[in-house]
PDB file of C-alpha atoms in Angstrom:
ATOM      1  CA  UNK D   1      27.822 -15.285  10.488  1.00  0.00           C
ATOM      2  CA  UNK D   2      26.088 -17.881  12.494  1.00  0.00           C
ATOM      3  CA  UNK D   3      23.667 -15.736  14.319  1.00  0.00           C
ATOM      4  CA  UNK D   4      20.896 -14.858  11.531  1.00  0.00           C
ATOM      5  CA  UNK D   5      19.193 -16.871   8.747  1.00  0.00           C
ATOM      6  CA  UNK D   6      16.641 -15.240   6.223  1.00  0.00           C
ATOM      7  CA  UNK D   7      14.362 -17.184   3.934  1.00  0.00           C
ATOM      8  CA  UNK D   8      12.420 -15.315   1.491  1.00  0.00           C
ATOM      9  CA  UNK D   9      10.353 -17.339  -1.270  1.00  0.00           C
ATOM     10  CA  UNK D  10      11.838 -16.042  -5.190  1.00  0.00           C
ATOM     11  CA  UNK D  11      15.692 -15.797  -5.777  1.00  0.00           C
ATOM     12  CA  UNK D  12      14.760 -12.416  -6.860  1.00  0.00           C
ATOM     13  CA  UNK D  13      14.233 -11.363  -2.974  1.00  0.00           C
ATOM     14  CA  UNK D  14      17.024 -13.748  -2.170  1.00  0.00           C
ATOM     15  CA  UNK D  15      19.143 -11.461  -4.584  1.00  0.00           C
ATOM     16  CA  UNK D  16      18.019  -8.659  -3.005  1.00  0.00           C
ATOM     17  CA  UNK D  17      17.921  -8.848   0.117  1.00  0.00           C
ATOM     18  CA  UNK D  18      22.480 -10.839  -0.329  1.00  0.00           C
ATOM     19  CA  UNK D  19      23.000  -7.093  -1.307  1.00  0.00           C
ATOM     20  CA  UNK D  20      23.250  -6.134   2.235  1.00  0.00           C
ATOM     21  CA  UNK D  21      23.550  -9.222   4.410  1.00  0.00           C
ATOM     22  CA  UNK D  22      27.792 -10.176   3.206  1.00  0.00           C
ATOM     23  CA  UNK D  23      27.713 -13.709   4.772  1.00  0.00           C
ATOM     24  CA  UNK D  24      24.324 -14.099   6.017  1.00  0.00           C
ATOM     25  CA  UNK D  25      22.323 -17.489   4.563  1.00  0.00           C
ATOM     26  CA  UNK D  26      19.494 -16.372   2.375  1.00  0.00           C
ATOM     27  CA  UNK D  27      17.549 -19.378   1.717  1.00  0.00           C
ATOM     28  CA  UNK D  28      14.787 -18.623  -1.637  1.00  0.00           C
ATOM     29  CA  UNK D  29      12.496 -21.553  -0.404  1.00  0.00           C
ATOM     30  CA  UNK D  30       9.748 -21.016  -3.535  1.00  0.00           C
ATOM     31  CA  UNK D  31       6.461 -19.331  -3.538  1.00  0.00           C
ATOM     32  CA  UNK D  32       4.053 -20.944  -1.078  1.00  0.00           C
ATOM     33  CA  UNK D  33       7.058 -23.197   0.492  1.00  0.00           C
ATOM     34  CA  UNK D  34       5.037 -26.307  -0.177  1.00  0.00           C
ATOM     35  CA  UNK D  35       7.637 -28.310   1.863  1.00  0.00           C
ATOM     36  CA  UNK D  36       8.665 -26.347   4.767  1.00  0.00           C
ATOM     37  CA  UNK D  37      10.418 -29.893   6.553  1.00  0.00           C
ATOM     38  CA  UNK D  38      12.976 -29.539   3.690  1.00  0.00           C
ATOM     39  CA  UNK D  39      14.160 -26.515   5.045  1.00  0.00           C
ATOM     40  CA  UNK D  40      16.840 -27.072   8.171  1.00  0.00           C
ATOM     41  CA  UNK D  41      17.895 -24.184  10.081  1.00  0.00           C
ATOM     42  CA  UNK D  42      21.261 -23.910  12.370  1.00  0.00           C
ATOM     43  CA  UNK D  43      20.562 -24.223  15.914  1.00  0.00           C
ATOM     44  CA  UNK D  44      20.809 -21.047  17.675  1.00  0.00           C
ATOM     45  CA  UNK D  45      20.697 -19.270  14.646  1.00  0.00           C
ATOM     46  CA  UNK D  46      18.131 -15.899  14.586  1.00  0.00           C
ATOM     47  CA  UNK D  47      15.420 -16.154  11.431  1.00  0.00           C
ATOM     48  CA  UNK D  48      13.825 -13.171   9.458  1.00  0.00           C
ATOM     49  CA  UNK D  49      11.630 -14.565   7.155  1.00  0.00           C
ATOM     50  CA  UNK D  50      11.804 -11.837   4.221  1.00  0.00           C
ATOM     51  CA  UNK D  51      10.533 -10.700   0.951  1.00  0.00           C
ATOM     52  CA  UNK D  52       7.597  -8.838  -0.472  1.00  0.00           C
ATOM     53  CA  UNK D  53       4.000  -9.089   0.145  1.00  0.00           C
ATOM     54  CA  UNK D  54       0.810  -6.740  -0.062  1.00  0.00           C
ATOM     55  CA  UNK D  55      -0.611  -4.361   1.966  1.00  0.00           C
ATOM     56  CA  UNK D  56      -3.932  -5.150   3.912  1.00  0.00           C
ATOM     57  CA  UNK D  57      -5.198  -1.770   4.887  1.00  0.00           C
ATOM     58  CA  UNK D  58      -4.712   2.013   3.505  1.00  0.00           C
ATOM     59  CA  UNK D  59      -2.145   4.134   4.970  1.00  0.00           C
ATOM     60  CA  UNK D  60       0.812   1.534   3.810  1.00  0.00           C
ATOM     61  CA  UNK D  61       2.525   2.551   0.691  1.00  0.00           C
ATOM     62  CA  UNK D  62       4.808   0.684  -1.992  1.00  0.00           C
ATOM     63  CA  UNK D  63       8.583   0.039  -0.665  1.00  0.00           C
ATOM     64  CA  UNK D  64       7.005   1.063   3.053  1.00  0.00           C
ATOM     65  CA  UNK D  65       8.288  -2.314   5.262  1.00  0.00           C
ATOM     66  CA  UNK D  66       5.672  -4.588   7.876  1.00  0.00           C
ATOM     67  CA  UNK D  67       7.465  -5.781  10.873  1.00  0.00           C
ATOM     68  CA  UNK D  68       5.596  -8.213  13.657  1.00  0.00           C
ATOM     69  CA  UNK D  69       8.860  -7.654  15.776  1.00  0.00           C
ATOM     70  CA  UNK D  70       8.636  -4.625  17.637  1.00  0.00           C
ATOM     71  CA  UNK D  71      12.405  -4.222  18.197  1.00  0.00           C
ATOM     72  CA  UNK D  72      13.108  -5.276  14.758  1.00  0.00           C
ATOM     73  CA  UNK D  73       9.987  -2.356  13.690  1.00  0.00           C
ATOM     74  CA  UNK D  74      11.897   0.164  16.384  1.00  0.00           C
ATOM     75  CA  UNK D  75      15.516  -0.226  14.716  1.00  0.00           C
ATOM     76  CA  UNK D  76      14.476  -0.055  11.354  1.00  0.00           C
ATOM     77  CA  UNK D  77      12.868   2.833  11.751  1.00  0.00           C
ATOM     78  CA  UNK D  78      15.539   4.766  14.059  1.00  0.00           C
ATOM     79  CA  UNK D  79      17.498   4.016  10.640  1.00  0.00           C
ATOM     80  CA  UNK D  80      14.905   5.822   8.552  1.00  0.00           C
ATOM     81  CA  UNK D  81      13.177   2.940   6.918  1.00  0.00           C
ATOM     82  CA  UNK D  82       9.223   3.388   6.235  1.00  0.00           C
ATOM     83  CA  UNK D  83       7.980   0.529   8.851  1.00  0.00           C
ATOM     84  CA  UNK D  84       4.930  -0.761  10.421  1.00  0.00           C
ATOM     85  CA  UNK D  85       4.541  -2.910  13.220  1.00  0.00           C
ATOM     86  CA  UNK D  86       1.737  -5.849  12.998  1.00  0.00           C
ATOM     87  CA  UNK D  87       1.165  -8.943  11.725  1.00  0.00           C
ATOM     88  CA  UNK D  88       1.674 -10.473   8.553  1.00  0.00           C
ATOM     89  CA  UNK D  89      -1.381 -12.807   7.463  1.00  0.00           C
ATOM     90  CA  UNK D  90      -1.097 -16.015   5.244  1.00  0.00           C
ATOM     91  CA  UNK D  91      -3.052 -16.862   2.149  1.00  0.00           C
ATOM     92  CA  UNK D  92      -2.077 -19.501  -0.315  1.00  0.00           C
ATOM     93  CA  UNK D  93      -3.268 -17.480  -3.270  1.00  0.00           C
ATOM     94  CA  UNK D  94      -2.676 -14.054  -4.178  1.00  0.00           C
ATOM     95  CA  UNK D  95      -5.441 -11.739  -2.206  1.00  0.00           C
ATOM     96  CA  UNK D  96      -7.519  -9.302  -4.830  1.00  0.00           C
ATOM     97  CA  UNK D  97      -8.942  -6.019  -3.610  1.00  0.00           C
ATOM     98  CA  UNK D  98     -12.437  -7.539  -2.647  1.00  0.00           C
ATOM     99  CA  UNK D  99     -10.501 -10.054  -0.023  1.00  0.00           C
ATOM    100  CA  UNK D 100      -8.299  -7.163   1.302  1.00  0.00           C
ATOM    101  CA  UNK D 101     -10.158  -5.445   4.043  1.00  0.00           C
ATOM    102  CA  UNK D 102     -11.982  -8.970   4.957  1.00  0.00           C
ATOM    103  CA  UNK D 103      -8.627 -10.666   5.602  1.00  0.00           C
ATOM    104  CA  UNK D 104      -7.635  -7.612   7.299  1.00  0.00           C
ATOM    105  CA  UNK D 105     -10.669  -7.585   9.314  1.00  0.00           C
ATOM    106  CA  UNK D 106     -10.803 -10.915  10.470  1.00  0.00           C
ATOM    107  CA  UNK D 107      -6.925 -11.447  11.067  1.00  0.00           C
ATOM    108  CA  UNK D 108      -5.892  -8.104  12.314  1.00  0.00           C
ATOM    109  CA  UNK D 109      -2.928  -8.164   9.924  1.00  0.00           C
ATOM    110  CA  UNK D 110      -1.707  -5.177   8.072  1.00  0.00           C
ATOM    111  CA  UNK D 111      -0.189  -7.249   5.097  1.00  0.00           C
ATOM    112  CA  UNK D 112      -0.468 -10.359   3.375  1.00  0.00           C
ATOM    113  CA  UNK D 113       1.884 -13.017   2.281  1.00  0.00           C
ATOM    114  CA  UNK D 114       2.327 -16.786   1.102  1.00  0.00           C
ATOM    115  CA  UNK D 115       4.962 -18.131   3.224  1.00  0.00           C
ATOM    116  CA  UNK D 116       5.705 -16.797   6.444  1.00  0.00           C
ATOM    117  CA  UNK D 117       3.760 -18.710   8.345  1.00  0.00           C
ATOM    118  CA  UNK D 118       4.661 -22.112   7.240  1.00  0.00           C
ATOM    119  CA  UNK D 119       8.559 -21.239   7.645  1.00  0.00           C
ATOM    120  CA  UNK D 120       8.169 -19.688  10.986  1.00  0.00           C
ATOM    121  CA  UNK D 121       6.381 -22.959  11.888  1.00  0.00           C
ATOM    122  CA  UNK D 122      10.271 -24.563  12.018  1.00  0.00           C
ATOM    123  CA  UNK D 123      11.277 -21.443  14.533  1.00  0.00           C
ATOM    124  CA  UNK D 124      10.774 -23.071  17.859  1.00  0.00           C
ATOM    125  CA  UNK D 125      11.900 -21.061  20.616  1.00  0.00           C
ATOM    126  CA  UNK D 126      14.498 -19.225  18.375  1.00  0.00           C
ATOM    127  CA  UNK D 127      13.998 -15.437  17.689  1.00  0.00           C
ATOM    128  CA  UNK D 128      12.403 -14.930  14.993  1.00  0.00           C
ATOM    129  CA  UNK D 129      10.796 -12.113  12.398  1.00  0.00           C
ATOM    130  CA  UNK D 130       8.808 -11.298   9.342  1.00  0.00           C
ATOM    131  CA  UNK D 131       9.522  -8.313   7.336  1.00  0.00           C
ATOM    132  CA  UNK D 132       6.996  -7.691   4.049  1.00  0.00           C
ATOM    133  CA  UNK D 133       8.471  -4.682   1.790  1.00  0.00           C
ATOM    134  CA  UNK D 134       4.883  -3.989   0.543  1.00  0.00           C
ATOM    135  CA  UNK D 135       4.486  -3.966  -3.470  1.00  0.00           C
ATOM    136  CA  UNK D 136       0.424  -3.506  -3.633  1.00  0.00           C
ATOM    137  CA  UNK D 137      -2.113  -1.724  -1.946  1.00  0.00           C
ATOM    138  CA  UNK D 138      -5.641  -1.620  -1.568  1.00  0.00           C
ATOM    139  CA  UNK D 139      -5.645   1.182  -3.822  1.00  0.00           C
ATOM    140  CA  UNK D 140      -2.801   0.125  -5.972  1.00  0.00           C
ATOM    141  CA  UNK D 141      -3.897  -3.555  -6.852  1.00  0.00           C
ATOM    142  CA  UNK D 142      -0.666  -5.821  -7.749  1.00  0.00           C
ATOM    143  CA  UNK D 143      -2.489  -6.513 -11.319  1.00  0.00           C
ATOM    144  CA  UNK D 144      -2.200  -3.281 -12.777  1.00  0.00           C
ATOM    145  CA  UNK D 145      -0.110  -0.539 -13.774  1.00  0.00           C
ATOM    146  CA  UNK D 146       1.845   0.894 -10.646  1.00  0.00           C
ATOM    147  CA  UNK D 147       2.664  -2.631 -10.164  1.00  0.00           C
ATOM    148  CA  UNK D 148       6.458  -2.182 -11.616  1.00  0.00           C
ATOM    149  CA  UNK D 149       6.671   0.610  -9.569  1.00  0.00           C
ATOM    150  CA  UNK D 150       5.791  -0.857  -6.860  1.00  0.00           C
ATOM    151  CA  UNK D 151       7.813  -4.036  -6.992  1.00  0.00           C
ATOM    152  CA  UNK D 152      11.214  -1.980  -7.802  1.00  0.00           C
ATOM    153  CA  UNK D 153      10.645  -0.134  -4.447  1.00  0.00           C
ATOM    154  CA  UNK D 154       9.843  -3.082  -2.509  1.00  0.00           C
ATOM    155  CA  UNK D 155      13.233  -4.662  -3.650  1.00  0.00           C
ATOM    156  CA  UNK D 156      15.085  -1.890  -3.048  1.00  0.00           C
ATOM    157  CA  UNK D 157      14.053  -1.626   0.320  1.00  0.00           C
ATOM    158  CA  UNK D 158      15.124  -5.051   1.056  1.00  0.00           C
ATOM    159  CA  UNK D 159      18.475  -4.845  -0.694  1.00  0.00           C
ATOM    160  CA  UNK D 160      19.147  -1.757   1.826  1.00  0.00           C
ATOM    161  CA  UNK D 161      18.009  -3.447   5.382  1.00  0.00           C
ATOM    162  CA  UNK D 162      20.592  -6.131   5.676  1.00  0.00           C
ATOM    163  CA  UNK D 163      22.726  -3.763   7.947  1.00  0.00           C
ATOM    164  CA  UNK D 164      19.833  -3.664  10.379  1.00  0.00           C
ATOM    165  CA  UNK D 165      18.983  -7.318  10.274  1.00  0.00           C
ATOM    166  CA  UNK D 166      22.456  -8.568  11.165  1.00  0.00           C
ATOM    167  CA  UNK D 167      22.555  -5.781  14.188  1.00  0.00           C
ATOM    168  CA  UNK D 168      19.164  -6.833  15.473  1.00  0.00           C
ATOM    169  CA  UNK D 169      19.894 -10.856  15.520  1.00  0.00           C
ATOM    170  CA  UNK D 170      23.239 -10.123  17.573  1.00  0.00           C
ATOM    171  CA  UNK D 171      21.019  -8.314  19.612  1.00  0.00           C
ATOM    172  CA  UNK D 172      18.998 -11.048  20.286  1.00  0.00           C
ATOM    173  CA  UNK D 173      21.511 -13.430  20.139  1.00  0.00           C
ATOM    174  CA  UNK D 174      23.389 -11.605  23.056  1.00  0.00           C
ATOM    175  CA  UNK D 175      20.140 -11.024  24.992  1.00  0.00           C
ATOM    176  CA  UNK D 176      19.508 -15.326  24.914  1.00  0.00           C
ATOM    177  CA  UNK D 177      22.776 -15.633  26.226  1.00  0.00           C
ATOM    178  CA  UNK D 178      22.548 -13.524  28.948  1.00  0.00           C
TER     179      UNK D 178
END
């Protein structure tokens, strides 16, 4: 399928997140993507930048998914999936509770991760999206106990939105062309 490309950071995402996407590229591009120009995307091709990340502000739960693309945010959700619309903030270390509500406060973001930015920095004018399955909260810090927890959900959400990916980048694929 030529229309959609998703990068996510660990091969453990990548694994998850081939459950559901059948011929879809899922590039793992490492944690931080240190060297984003490495990466080379197929013209014309959709991106989803995908994986796991932590929640900014309360009311976001572990597994629950972060969407900046408000169609992307509406379909996932008229297919039952916990989302959130808003943006994803980057950090190039992992954010503690005390950073939390700052970042949150001075970025507007709802969640937090290490790479998004820097990949969607290659988009151009293609469509593009990040979806964060969240693993920590600001009451459930990712150093601690529910962390497991946490995590497992967060994968299993992304091993079961694949289905909605693909539909939403022919979407947008089809809605370029017109």
């Amino acid at each position: 399928m030529g229309d959609l490309v998703v990068v996510t950071a660990l091969r453990i995402e990548r694994f998850a997140l081939r459950r559901g996407l059948g011929d879809v590229p899922v590039i793992a591009v490492g944690l931080g993507v240190r060297h984003p120009s490495r990466l080379s995307l197929p013209p014309g091709a959709c991106l989803v930048v995908a994986g796991v990340g932590g929640a900014l502000v309360d009311g976001i739960a572990p597994g629950d998914l972060v969407v900046d693309d408000l169609s992307l945010a509406m379909s996932l959700r008229a297919n039952g999936f916990p989302v959130h619309h808003g943006e994803v903030a980057l950090s190039d270390h992992l954010v503690g509770p005390s950073e939390r509500s700052e970042l949150a406060l001075h970025t507007g973001a709802l969640a937090v991760d290490m790479e998004s930015a820097r990949v969607l920095a290659l988009a151009g004018d293609r469509p593009h999206a990040v979806v964060r399955a969240i693993v920590d909260t600001p009451s459930r810090a990712l150093l601690g106990p529910a962390t497991l927890g946490g995590g497992v959900a967060a994968l299993r959400r992304l091993a079961a939105i694949g289905p909605v990916l693909r539909h939403w980048a022919e979407s947008q694929v089809k809605e370029v062309q017109q």
